[in-house]
């Protein structure tokens, strides 16, 4: 799994930071990419990456503020121009479908692929054999959801040598054993899957929070997550503004990660009031509370490998 930040600014773009968008790259896991929010010009940002729009399978929208959705119609129609045919599912609060479809109606935009809209409510919004995604309302000035993506345990590898020793021939029986099925050999002996496979591996959990002030639901949604992506619109000097605007400080984000017993924290949604040389301070303040903290820049790329979060520099 890899993460690429496409926009890390708050409210409006600056020269350094575009508005919100994050790509969860599940290329190894399922050959697709999931986007979280789609601020204006997300498609332009994608042009500077290796992400292919037709690989985008799902878009999770946290809330309907412009800095999180104004890039949707453009991205969706370019995905069509670029030959996208696979269905795309958009998850978001009530009102999102109406906004997207009316912008397509007015502009006479026709897509080459179907869109499925899922109106998000608290609880499970998506589940298949690989992943389960939960949503929870946060505390912002309009309804805003955070998403918790959990990868289900991964099947243990097939121990081929052991299977051979037990007399399993090459071919489809090996596949059955790998998939957890017990099999019977021609001579009548049973070979149990658990005897020829390694124990299942734990999957990863990542929580992507939208705009929010410091709140219990952010902590609950982040509980024991490997990675928490949390907004940090303000810092301790501007703390008095944070809650009244429905936002958090870097310090509050770090407290959420700490109280939730998370593994790693990535700060995003940084106000344009902070200049590039302020960012190191923002990060250091967070690290005092939660040492495993990172601050995201546009195009920051992270890799989840062997239970570690590595930032590609
Ligand atoms: Zn925002
Ligand atoms: Zn907002």
GROMACS .gro file of C-alpha atoms and ligand atoms in nm:
model
  315
    1UNK     CA    1   0.000   0.000   0.000
    2UNK     CA    2   0.118   0.347  -0.079
    3UNK     CA    3  -0.017   0.692  -0.007
    4UNK     CA    4   0.026   1.001  -0.217
    5UNK     CA    5  -0.093   1.342  -0.113
    6UNK     CA    6  -0.223   1.542  -0.408
    7UNK     CA    7  -0.330   1.849  -0.216
    8UNK     CA    8  -0.257   1.945   0.144
    9UNK     CA    9  -0.385   2.301   0.176
   10UNK     CA   10  -0.684   2.428   0.373
   11UNK     CA   11  -0.967   2.641   0.237
   12UNK     CA   12  -0.803   2.764  -0.083
   13UNK     CA   13  -0.497   2.681  -0.284
   14UNK     CA   14  -0.165   2.856  -0.236
   15UNK     CA   15   0.143   2.833  -0.456
   16UNK     CA   16   0.281   2.561  -0.232
   17UNK     CA   17  -0.034   2.367  -0.153
   18UNK     CA   18  -0.335   2.268  -0.356
   19UNK     CA   19  -0.668   2.191  -0.189
   20UNK     CA   20  -0.746   1.850  -0.038
   21UNK     CA   21  -0.697   1.519  -0.214
   22UNK     CA   22  -0.524   1.201  -0.110
   23UNK     CA   23  -0.463   0.885  -0.312
   24UNK     CA   24  -0.457   0.549  -0.135
   25UNK     CA   25  -0.272   0.333  -0.386
   26UNK     CA   26  -0.386  -0.028  -0.361
   27UNK     CA   27  -0.211  -0.139  -0.677
   28UNK     CA   28  -0.061  -0.453  -0.527
   29UNK     CA   29  -0.372  -0.534  -0.325
   30UNK     CA   30  -0.640  -0.484  -0.593
   31UNK     CA   31  -0.489  -0.300  -0.888
   32UNK     CA   32  -0.677   0.020  -0.809
   33UNK     CA   33  -0.652   0.357  -0.639
   34UNK     CA   34  -0.894   0.511  -0.391
   35UNK     CA   35  -0.918   0.889  -0.358
   36UNK     CA   36  -1.011   1.074  -0.044
   37UNK     CA   37  -1.155   1.416  -0.134
   38UNK     CA   38  -1.108   1.586  -0.465
   39UNK     CA   39  -1.030   1.956  -0.431
   40UNK     CA   40  -1.015   2.181  -0.733
   41UNK     CA   41  -0.739   2.088  -0.981
   42UNK     CA   42  -0.690   1.741  -0.838
   43UNK     CA   43  -0.672   1.619  -1.199
   44UNK     CA   44  -0.388   1.865  -1.268
   45UNK     CA   45  -0.202   1.735  -0.963
   46UNK     CA   46  -0.252   1.376  -1.081
   47UNK     CA   47  -0.073   1.469  -1.407
   48UNK     CA   48   0.245   1.507  -1.202
   49UNK     CA   49   0.218   1.153  -1.065
   50UNK     CA   50   0.205   0.800  -1.202
   51UNK     CA   51  -0.162   0.763  -1.102
   52UNK     CA   52  -0.393   0.673  -1.390
   53UNK     CA   53  -0.745   0.816  -1.359
   54UNK     CA   54  -0.902   0.499  -1.496
   55UNK     CA   55  -0.749   0.305  -1.209
   56UNK     CA   56  -0.944   0.516  -0.961
   57UNK     CA   57  -1.209   0.279  -0.833
   58UNK     CA   58  -1.357   0.469  -0.539
   59UNK     CA   59  -1.373   0.827  -0.419
   60UNK     CA   60  -1.454   0.896  -0.056
   61UNK     CA   61  -1.569   1.252   0.010
   62UNK     CA   62  -1.547   1.374   0.369
   63UNK     CA   63  -1.775   1.678   0.336
   64UNK     CA   64  -1.918   1.921   0.086
   65UNK     CA   65  -1.693   2.224   0.137
   66UNK     CA   66  -1.552   2.346  -0.193
   67UNK     CA   67  -1.189   2.277  -0.104
   68UNK     CA   68  -1.281   1.908  -0.086
   69UNK     CA   69  -1.512   1.862  -0.387
   70UNK     CA   70  -1.459   2.130  -0.653
   71UNK     CA   71  -1.228   1.899  -0.848
   72UNK     CA   72  -1.483   1.622  -0.892
   73UNK     CA   73  -1.665   1.712  -1.217
   74UNK     CA   74  -1.338   1.781  -1.398
   75UNK     CA   75  -1.169   1.468  -1.274
   76UNK     CA   76  -1.470   1.250  -1.355
   77UNK     CA   77  -1.505   1.381  -1.708
   78UNK     CA   78  -1.133   1.347  -1.781
   79UNK     CA   79  -1.148   0.988  -1.660
   80UNK     CA   80  -1.403   0.940  -1.936
   81UNK     CA   81  -1.187   1.110  -2.202
   82UNK     CA   82  -0.900   0.887  -2.097
   83UNK     CA   83  -1.099   0.575  -2.173
   84UNK     CA   84  -1.223   0.479  -1.830
   85UNK     CA   85  -1.492   0.212  -1.858
   86UNK     CA   86  -1.502   0.055  -1.515
   87UNK     CA   87  -1.767   0.160  -1.268
   88UNK     CA   88  -1.658   0.422  -1.016
   89UNK     CA   89  -1.819   0.450  -0.674
   90UNK     CA   90  -1.843   0.782  -0.494
   91UNK     CA   91  -1.911   0.786  -0.121
   92UNK     CA   92  -2.015   1.110   0.040
   93UNK     CA   93  -2.271   1.305   0.240
   94UNK     CA   94  -2.624   1.375   0.124
   95UNK     CA   95  -2.628   1.635  -0.152
   96UNK     CA   96  -2.313   1.520  -0.331
   97UNK     CA   97  -2.492   1.321  -0.602
   98UNK     CA   98  -2.725   1.611  -0.674
   99UNK     CA   99  -2.432   1.852  -0.711
  100UNK     CA  100  -2.231   1.625  -0.943
  101UNK     CA  101  -2.526   1.525  -1.162
  102UNK     CA  102  -2.648   1.882  -1.200
  103UNK     CA  103  -2.305   2.000  -1.311
  104UNK     CA  104  -2.304   1.720  -1.571
  105UNK     CA  105  -2.657   1.804  -1.685
  106UNK     CA  106  -2.584   2.174  -1.724
  107UNK     CA  107  -2.258   2.112  -1.912
  108UNK     CA  108  -2.405   1.824  -2.120
  109UNK     CA  109  -2.129   1.595  -2.000
  110UNK     CA  110  -2.170   1.227  -2.079
  111UNK     CA  111  -1.943   0.970  -1.926
  112UNK     CA  112  -1.820   0.645  -2.079
  113UNK     CA  113  -1.857   0.463  -1.746
  114UNK     CA  114  -2.124   0.432  -1.478
  115UNK     CA  115  -2.104   0.608  -1.142
  116UNK     CA  116  -2.253   0.457  -0.832
  117UNK     CA  117  -2.329   0.702  -0.551
  118UNK     CA  118  -2.336   0.589  -0.191
  119UNK     CA  119  -2.489   0.836   0.052
  120UNK     CA  120  -2.277   0.792   0.360
  121UNK     CA  121  -2.415   0.740   0.706
  122UNK     CA  122  -2.229   0.631   1.015
  123UNK     CA  123  -2.120   0.268   1.012
  124UNK     CA  124  -1.995   0.033   0.741
  125UNK     CA  125  -2.002   0.199   0.399
  126UNK     CA  126  -1.814  -0.068   0.205
  127UNK     CA  127  -1.708  -0.427   0.260
  128UNK     CA  128  -1.570  -0.702   0.042
  129UNK     CA  129  -1.339  -0.999   0.099
  130UNK     CA  130  -1.036  -0.766   0.122
  131UNK     CA  131  -1.145  -0.447   0.296
  132UNK     CA  132  -1.400  -0.295   0.530
  133UNK     CA  133  -1.455   0.081   0.543
  134UNK     CA  134  -1.632   0.250   0.832
  135UNK     CA  135  -1.749   0.610   0.846
  136UNK     CA  136  -1.808   0.827   1.149
  137UNK     CA  137  -1.935   1.183   1.182
  138UNK     CA  138  -1.674   1.428   1.304
  139UNK     CA  139  -1.729   1.779   1.442
  140UNK     CA  140  -1.703   2.045   1.173
  141UNK     CA  141  -1.928   2.336   1.072
  142UNK     CA  142  -2.118   2.112   0.828
  143UNK     CA  143  -2.157   1.731   0.839
  144UNK     CA  144  -1.815   1.578   0.783
  145UNK     CA  145  -1.718   1.211   0.788
  146UNK     CA  146  -1.393   1.042   0.871
  147UNK     CA  147  -1.317   0.706   0.711
  148UNK     CA  148  -1.144   0.405   0.860
  149UNK     CA  149  -1.013   0.157   0.605
  150UNK     CA  150  -0.925  -0.187   0.742
  151UNK     CA  151  -0.759  -0.451   0.535
  152UNK     CA  152  -0.878  -0.797   0.636
  153UNK     CA  153  -0.617  -1.055   0.745
  154UNK     CA  154  -0.415  -1.184   0.453
  155UNK     CA  155  -0.413  -1.551   0.384
  156UNK     CA  156  -0.087  -1.714   0.487
  157UNK     CA  157   0.147  -1.825   0.211
  158UNK     CA  158   0.135  -2.180   0.084
  159UNK     CA  159   0.429  -2.382   0.216
  160UNK     CA  160   0.500  -2.570  -0.106
  161UNK     CA  161   0.774  -2.792   0.033
  162UNK     CA  162   0.547  -2.916   0.310
  163UNK     CA  163   0.267  -2.985   0.065
  164UNK     CA  164   0.508  -3.182  -0.155
  165UNK     CA  165   0.626  -3.386   0.144
  166UNK     CA  166   0.266  -3.482   0.213
  167UNK     CA  167   0.233  -3.597  -0.146
  168UNK     CA  168   0.017  -3.319  -0.288
  169UNK     CA  169   0.069  -3.314  -0.667
  170UNK     CA  170   0.125  -2.993  -0.863
  171UNK     CA  171  -0.196  -2.839  -0.990
  172UNK     CA  172  -0.536  -2.720  -0.867
  173UNK     CA  173  -0.519  -2.900  -0.531
  174UNK     CA  174  -0.241  -2.663  -0.425
  175UNK     CA  175  -0.469  -2.368  -0.501
  176UNK     CA  176  -0.745  -2.518  -0.289
  177UNK     CA  177  -0.510  -2.564   0.004
  178UNK     CA  178  -0.389  -2.207  -0.033
  179UNK     CA  179  -0.749  -2.086  -0.021
  180UNK     CA  180  -0.812  -2.261   0.309
  181UNK     CA  181  -0.979  -2.575   0.177
  182UNK     CA  182  -0.884  -2.920   0.304
  183UNK     CA  183  -0.836  -3.179   0.031
  184UNK     CA  184  -0.840  -3.556  -0.014
  185UNK     CA  185  -0.560  -3.721  -0.209
  186UNK     CA  186  -0.612  -4.011  -0.450
  187UNK     CA  187  -0.493  -4.256  -0.185
  188UNK     CA  188  -0.769  -4.133   0.047
  189UNK     CA  189  -0.551  -3.932   0.285
  190UNK     CA  190  -0.675  -3.587   0.390
  191UNK     CA  191  -0.438  -3.291   0.378
  192UNK     CA  192  -0.540  -3.001   0.598
  193UNK     CA  193  -0.491  -2.648   0.471
  194UNK     CA  194  -0.367  -2.529   0.810
  195UNK     CA  195  -0.079  -2.779   0.794
  196UNK     CA  196   0.061  -2.646   0.467
  197UNK     CA  197   0.000  -2.270   0.498
  198UNK     CA  198   0.166  -2.001   0.709
  199UNK     CA  199  -0.060  -1.829   0.964
  200UNK     CA  200  -0.266  -1.534   0.830
  201UNK     CA  201  -0.094  -1.194   0.831
  202UNK     CA  202  -0.255  -0.889   0.982
  203UNK     CA  203  -0.377  -0.632   0.731
  204UNK     CA  204  -0.323  -0.257   0.770
  205UNK     CA  205  -0.566   0.002   0.905
  206UNK     CA  206  -0.565   0.363   0.794
  207UNK     CA  207  -0.797   0.636   0.919
  208UNK     CA  208  -0.845   0.943   0.701
  209UNK     CA  209  -1.013   1.221   0.892
  210UNK     CA  210  -1.177   1.512   0.722
  211UNK     CA  211  -1.204   1.862   0.863
  212UNK     CA  212  -1.278   1.843   1.235
  213UNK     CA  213  -1.219   2.002   1.566
  214UNK     CA  214  -1.067   1.786   1.837
  215UNK     CA  215  -1.339   1.533   1.921
  216UNK     CA  216  -1.407   1.187   2.061
  217UNK     CA  217  -1.522   1.041   1.729
  218UNK     CA  218  -1.184   1.123   1.574
  219UNK     CA  219  -1.018   0.926   1.852
  220UNK     CA  220  -1.263   0.638   1.824
  221UNK     CA  221  -1.222   0.614   1.448
  222UNK     CA  222  -0.842   0.620   1.487
  223UNK     CA  223  -0.822   0.357   1.762
  224UNK     CA  224  -0.517   0.134   1.709
  225UNK     CA  225  -0.497   0.239   1.344
  226UNK     CA  226  -0.156   0.195   1.184
  227UNK     CA  227  -0.182   0.534   1.016
  228UNK     CA  228  -0.395   0.838   1.095
  229UNK     CA  229  -0.423   1.126   0.850
  230UNK     CA  230  -0.539   1.428   1.048
  231UNK     CA  231  -0.597   1.790   0.957
  232UNK     CA  232  -0.383   2.059   1.122
  233UNK     CA  233  -0.529   2.388   1.002
  234UNK     CA  234  -0.393   2.580   1.301
  235UNK     CA  235  -0.108   2.568   1.554
  236UNK     CA  236  -0.094   2.641   1.926
  237UNK     CA  237  -0.059   3.017   1.870
  238UNK     CA  238  -0.385   3.022   1.675
  239UNK     CA  239  -0.552   2.760   1.895
  240UNK     CA  240  -0.832   3.001   1.996
  241UNK     CA  241  -0.950   3.002   1.632
  242UNK     CA  242  -0.943   2.628   1.575
  243UNK     CA  243  -1.255   2.506   1.755
  244UNK     CA  244  -1.475   2.797   1.648
  245UNK     CA  245  -1.393   2.730   1.282
  246UNK     CA  246  -1.445   2.356   1.330
  247UNK     CA  247  -1.076   2.278   1.284
  248UNK     CA  248  -0.782   2.136   1.479
  249UNK     CA  249  -0.430   2.237   1.564
  250UNK     CA  250  -0.121   2.027   1.502
  251UNK     CA  251  -0.107   1.964   1.877
  252UNK     CA  252  -0.466   1.842   1.889
  253UNK     CA  253  -0.401   1.610   1.595
  254UNK     CA  254  -0.106   1.463   1.785
  255UNK     CA  255  -0.325   1.418   2.094
  256UNK     CA  256  -0.580   1.226   1.886
  257UNK     CA  257  -0.310   0.992   1.754
  258UNK     CA  258  -0.168   0.942   2.102
  259UNK     CA  259  -0.502   0.884   2.274
  260UNK     CA  260  -0.608   0.645   1.997
  261UNK     CA  261  -0.283   0.447   2.033
  262UNK     CA  262  -0.219   0.489   1.661
  263UNK     CA  263   0.105   0.385   1.492
  264UNK     CA  264   0.183   0.686   1.273
  265UNK     CA  265   0.034   1.030   1.220
  266UNK     CA  266   0.040   1.237   0.902
  267UNK     CA  267  -0.067   1.601   0.925
  268UNK     CA  268  -0.241   1.760   0.628
  269UNK     CA  269  -0.489   2.043   0.551
  270UNK     CA  270  -0.240   2.312   0.649
  271UNK     CA  271  -0.354   2.676   0.640
  272UNK     CA  272  -0.191   2.905   0.384
  273UNK     CA  273  -0.100   3.135   0.677
  274UNK     CA  274   0.191   2.897   0.737
  275UNK     CA  275   0.488   2.957   0.512
  276UNK     CA  276   0.722   2.678   0.406
  277UNK     CA  277   0.970   2.760   0.686
  278UNK     CA  278   0.692   2.728   0.948
  279UNK     CA  279   0.622   2.367   0.863
  280UNK     CA  280   0.920   2.223   1.047
  281UNK     CA  281   0.794   2.391   1.367
  282UNK     CA  282   0.444   2.256   1.310
  283UNK     CA  283   0.589   1.908   1.284
  284UNK     CA  284   0.821   1.943   1.584
  285UNK     CA  285   0.535   2.058   1.805
  286UNK     CA  286   0.333   1.753   1.705
  287UNK     CA  287   0.633   1.523   1.759
  288UNK     CA  288   0.668   1.641   2.120
  289UNK     CA  289   0.335   1.473   2.187
  290UNK     CA  290   0.338   1.198   1.926
  291UNK     CA  291   0.691   1.118   1.802
  292UNK     CA  292   0.582   0.912   1.497
  293UNK     CA  293   0.448   1.220   1.318
  294UNK     CA  294   0.494   1.337   0.959
  295UNK     CA  295   0.374   1.648   0.781
  296UNK     CA  296   0.247   1.604   0.426
  297UNK     CA  297   0.338   1.828   0.134
  298UNK     CA  298   0.174   1.816  -0.206
  299UNK     CA  299   0.304   1.498  -0.374
  300UNK     CA  300   0.441   1.350  -0.050
  301UNK     CA  301   0.462   0.977  -0.107
  302UNK     CA  302   0.454   0.718   0.170
  303UNK     CA  303   0.491   0.345   0.164
  304UNK     CA  304   0.354   0.098   0.418
  305UNK     CA  305   0.608  -0.179   0.440
  306UNK     CA  306   0.676  -0.439   0.711
  307UNK     CA  307   0.460  -0.245   0.959
  308UNK     CA  308   0.660   0.073   0.904
  309UNK     CA  309   0.560   0.395   0.734
  310UNK     CA  310   0.837   0.515   0.507
  311UNK     CA  311   0.840   0.856   0.342
  312UNK     CA  312   0.999   0.855  -0.003
  313UNK     CA  313   1.220   1.157  -0.037
  314LIG    ZN1  314  -1.123   2.202   0.426
  315LIG    ZN1  315  -1.440   2.211   0.571
   0.00000   0.00000   0.00000
